[in-house]
PDB file of C-alpha atoms in Angstrom:
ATOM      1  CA  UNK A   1      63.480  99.156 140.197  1.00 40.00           C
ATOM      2  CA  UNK A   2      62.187 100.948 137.122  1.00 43.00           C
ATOM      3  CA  UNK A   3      61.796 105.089 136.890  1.00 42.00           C
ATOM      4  CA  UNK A   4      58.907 106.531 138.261  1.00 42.00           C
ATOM      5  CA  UNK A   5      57.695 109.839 136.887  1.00 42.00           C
ATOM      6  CA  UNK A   6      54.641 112.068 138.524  1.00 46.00           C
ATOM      7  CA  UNK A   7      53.328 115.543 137.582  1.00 46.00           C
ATOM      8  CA  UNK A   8      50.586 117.448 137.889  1.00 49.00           C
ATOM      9  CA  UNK A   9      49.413 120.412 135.507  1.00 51.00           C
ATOM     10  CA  UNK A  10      46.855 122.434 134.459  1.00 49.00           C
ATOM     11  CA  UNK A  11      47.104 125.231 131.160  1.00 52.00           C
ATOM     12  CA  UNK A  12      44.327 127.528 130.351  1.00 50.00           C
ATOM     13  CA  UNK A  13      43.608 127.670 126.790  1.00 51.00           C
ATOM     14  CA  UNK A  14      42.414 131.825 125.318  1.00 49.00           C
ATOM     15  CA  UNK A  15      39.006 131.650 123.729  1.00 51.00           C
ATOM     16  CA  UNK A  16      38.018 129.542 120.787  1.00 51.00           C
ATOM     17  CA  UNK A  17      38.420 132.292 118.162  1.00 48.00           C
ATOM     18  CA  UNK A  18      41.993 133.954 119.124  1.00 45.00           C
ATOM     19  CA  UNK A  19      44.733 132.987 117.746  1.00 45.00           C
ATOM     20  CA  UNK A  20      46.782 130.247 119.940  1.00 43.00           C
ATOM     21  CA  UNK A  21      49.862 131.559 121.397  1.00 41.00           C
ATOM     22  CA  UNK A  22      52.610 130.562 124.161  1.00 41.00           C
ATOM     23  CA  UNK A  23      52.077 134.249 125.781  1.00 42.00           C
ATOM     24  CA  UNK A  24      48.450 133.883 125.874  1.00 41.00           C
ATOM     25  CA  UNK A  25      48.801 130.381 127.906  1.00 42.00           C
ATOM     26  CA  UNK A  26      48.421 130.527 131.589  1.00 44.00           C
ATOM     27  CA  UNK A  27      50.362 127.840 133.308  1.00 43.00           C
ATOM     28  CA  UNK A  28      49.870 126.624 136.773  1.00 43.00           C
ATOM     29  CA  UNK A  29      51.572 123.735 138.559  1.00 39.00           C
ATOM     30  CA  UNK A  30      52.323 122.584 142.378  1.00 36.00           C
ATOM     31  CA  UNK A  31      55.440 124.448 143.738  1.00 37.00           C
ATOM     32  CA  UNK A  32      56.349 125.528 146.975  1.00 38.00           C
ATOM     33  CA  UNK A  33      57.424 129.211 147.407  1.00 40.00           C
ATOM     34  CA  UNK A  34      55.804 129.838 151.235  1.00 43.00           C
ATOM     35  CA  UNK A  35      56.390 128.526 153.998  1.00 39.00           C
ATOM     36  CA  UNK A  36      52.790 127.279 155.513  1.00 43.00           C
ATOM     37  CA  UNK A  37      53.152 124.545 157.490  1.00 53.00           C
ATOM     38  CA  UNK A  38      51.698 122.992 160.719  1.00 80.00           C
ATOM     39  CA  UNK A  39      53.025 120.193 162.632  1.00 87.00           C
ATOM     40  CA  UNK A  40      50.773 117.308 163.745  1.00 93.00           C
ATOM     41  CA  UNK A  41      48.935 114.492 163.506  1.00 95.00           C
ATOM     42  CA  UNK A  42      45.306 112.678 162.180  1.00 96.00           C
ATOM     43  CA  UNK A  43      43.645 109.368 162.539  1.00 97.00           C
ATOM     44  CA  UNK A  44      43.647 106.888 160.090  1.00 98.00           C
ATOM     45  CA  UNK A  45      40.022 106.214 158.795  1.00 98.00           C
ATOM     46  CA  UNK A  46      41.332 103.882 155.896  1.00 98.00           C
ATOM     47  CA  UNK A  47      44.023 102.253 153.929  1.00 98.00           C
ATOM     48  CA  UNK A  48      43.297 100.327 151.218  1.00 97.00           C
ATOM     49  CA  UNK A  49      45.034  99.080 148.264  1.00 97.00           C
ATOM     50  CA  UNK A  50      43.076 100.370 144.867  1.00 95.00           C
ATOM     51  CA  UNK A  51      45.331  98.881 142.166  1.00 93.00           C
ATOM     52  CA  UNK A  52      48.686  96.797 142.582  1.00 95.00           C
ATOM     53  CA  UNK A  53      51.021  99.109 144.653  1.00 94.00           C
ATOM     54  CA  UNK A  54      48.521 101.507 145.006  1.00 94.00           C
ATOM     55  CA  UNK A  55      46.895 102.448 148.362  1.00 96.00           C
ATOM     56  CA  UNK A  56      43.949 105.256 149.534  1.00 97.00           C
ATOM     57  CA  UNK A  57      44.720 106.407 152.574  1.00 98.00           C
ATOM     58  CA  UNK A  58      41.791 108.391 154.337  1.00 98.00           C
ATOM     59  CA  UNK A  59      43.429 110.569 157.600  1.00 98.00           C
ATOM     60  CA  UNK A  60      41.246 112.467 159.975  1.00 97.00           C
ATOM     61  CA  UNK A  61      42.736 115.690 160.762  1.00 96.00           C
ATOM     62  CA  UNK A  62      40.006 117.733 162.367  1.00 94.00           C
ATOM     63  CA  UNK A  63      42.236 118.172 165.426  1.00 91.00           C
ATOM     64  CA  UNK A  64      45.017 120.354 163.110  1.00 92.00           C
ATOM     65  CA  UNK A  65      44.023 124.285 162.545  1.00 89.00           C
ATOM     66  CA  UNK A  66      44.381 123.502 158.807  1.00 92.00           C
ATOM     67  CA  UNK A  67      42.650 125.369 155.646  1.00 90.00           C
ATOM     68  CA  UNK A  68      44.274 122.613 153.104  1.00 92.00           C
ATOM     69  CA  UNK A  69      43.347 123.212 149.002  1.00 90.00           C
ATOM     70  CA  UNK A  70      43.467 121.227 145.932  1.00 88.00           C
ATOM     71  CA  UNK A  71      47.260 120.798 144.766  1.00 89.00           C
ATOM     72  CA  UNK A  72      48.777 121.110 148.148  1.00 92.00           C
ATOM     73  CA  UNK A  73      50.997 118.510 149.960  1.00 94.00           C
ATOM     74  CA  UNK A  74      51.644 117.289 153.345  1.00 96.00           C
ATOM     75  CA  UNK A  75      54.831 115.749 154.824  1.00 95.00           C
ATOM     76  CA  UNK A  76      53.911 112.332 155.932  1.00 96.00           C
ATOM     77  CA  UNK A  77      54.832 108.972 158.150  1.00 95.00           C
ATOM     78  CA  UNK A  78      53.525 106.920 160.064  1.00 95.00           C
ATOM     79  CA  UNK A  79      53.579 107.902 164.075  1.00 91.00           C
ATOM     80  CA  UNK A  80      55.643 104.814 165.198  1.00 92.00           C
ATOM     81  CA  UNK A  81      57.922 104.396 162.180  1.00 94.00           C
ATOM     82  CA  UNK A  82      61.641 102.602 161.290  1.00 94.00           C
ATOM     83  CA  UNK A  83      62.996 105.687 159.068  1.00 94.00           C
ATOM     84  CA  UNK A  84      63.911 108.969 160.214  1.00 93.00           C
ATOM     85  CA  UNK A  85      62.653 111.242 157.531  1.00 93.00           C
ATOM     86  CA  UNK A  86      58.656 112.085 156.146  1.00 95.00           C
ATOM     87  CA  UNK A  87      57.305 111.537 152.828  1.00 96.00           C
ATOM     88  CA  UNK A  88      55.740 114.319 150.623  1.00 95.00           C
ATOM     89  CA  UNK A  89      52.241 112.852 149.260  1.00 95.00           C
ATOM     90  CA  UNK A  90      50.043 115.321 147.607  1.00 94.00           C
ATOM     91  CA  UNK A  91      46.227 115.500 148.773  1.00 94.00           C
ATOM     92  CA  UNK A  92      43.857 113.825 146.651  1.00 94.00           C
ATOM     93  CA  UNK A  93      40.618 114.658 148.001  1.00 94.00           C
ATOM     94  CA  UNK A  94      39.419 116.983 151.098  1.00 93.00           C
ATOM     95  CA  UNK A  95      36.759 115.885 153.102  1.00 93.00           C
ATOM     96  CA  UNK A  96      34.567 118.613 155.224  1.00 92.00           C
ATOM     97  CA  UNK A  97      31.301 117.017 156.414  1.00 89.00           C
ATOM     98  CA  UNK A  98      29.883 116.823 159.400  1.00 87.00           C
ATOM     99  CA  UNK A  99      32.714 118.894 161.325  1.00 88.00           C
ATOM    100  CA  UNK A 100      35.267 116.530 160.546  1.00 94.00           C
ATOM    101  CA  UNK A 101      38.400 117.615 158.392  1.00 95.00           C
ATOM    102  CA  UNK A 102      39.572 114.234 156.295  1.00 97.00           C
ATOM    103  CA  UNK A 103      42.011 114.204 153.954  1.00 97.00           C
ATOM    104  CA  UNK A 104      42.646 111.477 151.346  1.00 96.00           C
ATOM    105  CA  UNK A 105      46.131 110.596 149.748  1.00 96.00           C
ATOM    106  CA  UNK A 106      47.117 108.209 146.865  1.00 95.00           C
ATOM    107  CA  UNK A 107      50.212 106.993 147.854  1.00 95.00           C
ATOM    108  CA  UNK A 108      52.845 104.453 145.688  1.00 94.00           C
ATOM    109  CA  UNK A 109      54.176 101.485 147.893  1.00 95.00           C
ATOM    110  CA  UNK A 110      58.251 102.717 146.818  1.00 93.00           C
ATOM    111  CA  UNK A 111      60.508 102.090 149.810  1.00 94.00           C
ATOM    112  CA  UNK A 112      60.229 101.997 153.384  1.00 96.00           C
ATOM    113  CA  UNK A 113      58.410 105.008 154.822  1.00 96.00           C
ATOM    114  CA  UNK A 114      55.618 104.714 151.908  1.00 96.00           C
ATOM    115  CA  UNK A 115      55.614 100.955 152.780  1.00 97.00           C
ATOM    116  CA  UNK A 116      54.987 101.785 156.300  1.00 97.00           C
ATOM    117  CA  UNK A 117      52.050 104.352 155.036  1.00 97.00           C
ATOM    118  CA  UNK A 118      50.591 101.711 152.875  1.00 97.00           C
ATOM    119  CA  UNK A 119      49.970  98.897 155.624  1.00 97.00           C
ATOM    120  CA  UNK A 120      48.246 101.451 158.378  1.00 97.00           C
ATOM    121  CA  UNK A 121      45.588  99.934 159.970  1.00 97.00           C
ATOM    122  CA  UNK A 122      42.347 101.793 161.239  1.00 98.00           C
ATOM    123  CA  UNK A 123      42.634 103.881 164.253  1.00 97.00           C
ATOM    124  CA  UNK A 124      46.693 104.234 163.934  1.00 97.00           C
ATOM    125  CA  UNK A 125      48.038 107.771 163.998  1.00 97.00           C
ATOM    126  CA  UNK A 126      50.114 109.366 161.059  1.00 97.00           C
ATOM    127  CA  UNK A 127      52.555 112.270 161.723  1.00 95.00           C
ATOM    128  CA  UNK A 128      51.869 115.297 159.712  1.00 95.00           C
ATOM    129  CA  UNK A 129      53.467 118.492 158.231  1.00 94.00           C
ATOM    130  CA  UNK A 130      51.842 120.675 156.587  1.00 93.00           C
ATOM    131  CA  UNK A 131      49.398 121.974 153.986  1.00 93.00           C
ATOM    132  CA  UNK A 132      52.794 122.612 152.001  1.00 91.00           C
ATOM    133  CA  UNK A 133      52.785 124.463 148.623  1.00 88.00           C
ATOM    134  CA  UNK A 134      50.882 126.902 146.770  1.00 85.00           C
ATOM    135  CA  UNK A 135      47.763 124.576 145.687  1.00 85.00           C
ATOM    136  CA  UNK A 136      45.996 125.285 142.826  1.00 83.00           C
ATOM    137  CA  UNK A 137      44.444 128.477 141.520  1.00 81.00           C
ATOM    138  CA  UNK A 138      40.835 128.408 140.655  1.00 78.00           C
ATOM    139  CA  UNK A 139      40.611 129.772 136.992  1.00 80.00           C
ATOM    140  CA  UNK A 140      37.918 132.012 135.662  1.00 79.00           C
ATOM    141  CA  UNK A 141      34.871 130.815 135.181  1.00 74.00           C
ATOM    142  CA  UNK A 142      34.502 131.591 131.515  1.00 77.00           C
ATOM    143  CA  UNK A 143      37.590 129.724 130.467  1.00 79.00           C
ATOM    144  CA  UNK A 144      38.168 126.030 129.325  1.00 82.00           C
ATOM    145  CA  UNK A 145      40.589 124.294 131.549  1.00 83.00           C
ATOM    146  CA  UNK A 146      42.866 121.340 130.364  1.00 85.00           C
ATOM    147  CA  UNK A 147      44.120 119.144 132.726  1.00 83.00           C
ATOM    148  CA  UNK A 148      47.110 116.712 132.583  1.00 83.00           C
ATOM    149  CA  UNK A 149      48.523 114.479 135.121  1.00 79.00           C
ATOM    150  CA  UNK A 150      50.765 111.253 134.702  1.00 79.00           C
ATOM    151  CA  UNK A 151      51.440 108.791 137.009  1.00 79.00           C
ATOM    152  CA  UNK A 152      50.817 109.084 140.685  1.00 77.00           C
ATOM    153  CA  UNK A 153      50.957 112.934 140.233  1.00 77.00           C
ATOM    154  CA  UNK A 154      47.344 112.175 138.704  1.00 81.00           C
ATOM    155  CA  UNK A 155      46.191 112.678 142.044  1.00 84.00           C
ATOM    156  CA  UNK A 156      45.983 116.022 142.909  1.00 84.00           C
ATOM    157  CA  UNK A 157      45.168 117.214 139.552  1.00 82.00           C
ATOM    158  CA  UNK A 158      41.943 114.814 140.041  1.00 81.00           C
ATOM    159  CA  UNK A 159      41.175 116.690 143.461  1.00 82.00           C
ATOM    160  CA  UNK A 160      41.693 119.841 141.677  1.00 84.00           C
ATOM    161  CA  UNK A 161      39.398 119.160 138.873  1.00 84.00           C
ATOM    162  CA  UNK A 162      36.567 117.821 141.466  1.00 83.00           C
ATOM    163  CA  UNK A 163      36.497 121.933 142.519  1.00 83.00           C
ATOM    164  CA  UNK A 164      35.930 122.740 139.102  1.00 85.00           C
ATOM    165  CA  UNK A 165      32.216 123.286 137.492  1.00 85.00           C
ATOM    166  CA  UNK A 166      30.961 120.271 135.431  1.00 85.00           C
ATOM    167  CA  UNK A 167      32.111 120.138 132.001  1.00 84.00           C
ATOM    168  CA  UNK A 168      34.623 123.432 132.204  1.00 84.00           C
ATOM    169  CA  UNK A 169      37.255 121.291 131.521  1.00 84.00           C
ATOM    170  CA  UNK A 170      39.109 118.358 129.942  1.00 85.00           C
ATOM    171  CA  UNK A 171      41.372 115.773 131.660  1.00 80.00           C
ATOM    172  CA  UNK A 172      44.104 113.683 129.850  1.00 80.00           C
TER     173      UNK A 172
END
């Protein structure tokens, strides 16, 4: 198969009349240096392909005692599953309405165990750990945000920058 790269960033540039430096960048990006994590498992509400070898999967999780934020990660596969280990898929979007917690993934049909993720059907139950990672940090209000993502790691950059105010930043 051919190299797959994802990523997920997002820089905060100094106002419009300093002078641009490296120092004065702020850099943020997805990393894991705690140890959250919760063990269990959500509904599936949908999974659906998108674009060729790309699938939404919706997950109810309102029975986990989750907070989850933008740029997080859970540990995923499906409940009754052929390979021993999970797959990390960053969130794409979080759902709160109407007392319900529902998370949505974008997930790449690779190997096996996001094969197995990809063909859920409505009403099956996924195995999950997590939120995992540090998530994103909202900036300050008063600065311009630019936002990068490549590949599937588009994804939780896109939930990030559905937080953000309208027009406070810039996506490429």
């Amino acid at each position: 198969g051919g190299k797959t790269t994802a990523f997920g960033l997002w820089v905060v540039f100094p106002p419009p009349n300093s002078l641009l430096s490296f120092s004065k960048l702020k850099i943020g990006e997805i990393m894991c240096k705690e140890n959250h994590k919760t063990l269990g498992t959500g509904k599936v509400l949908l999974c659906q392909e998108v674009v060729k070898g790309i699938y939404h999967l919706e997950v109810d999780i309102s029975e986990m005692d989750v907070s989850p934020k933008a740029g997080q990660f859970f540990m995923l596969k499906a409940e009754k599953s052929n390979v021993f280990l999970t797959r990390p898929i960053s969130i794409y979007k979080i759902d709160k309405t109407e007392g319900k917690l529902k998370i949505h993934f974008l997930i790449m049909q690779l190997g096996n165990g996001t094969k197995e993720l990809c063909e859920m059907e409505v009403g099956k139950t996924v195995s999950l750990t997590g939120p995992l990672g540090n998530g994103f940090s909202a900036p300050d209000s008063s600065e311009k945000v630019a936002i990068i993502g490549g590949g599937i790691g588009v994804a939780p950059v896109a939930g990030f920058a559905s937080t953000l105010k309208e027009n406070s930043f810039d996506f490429f």
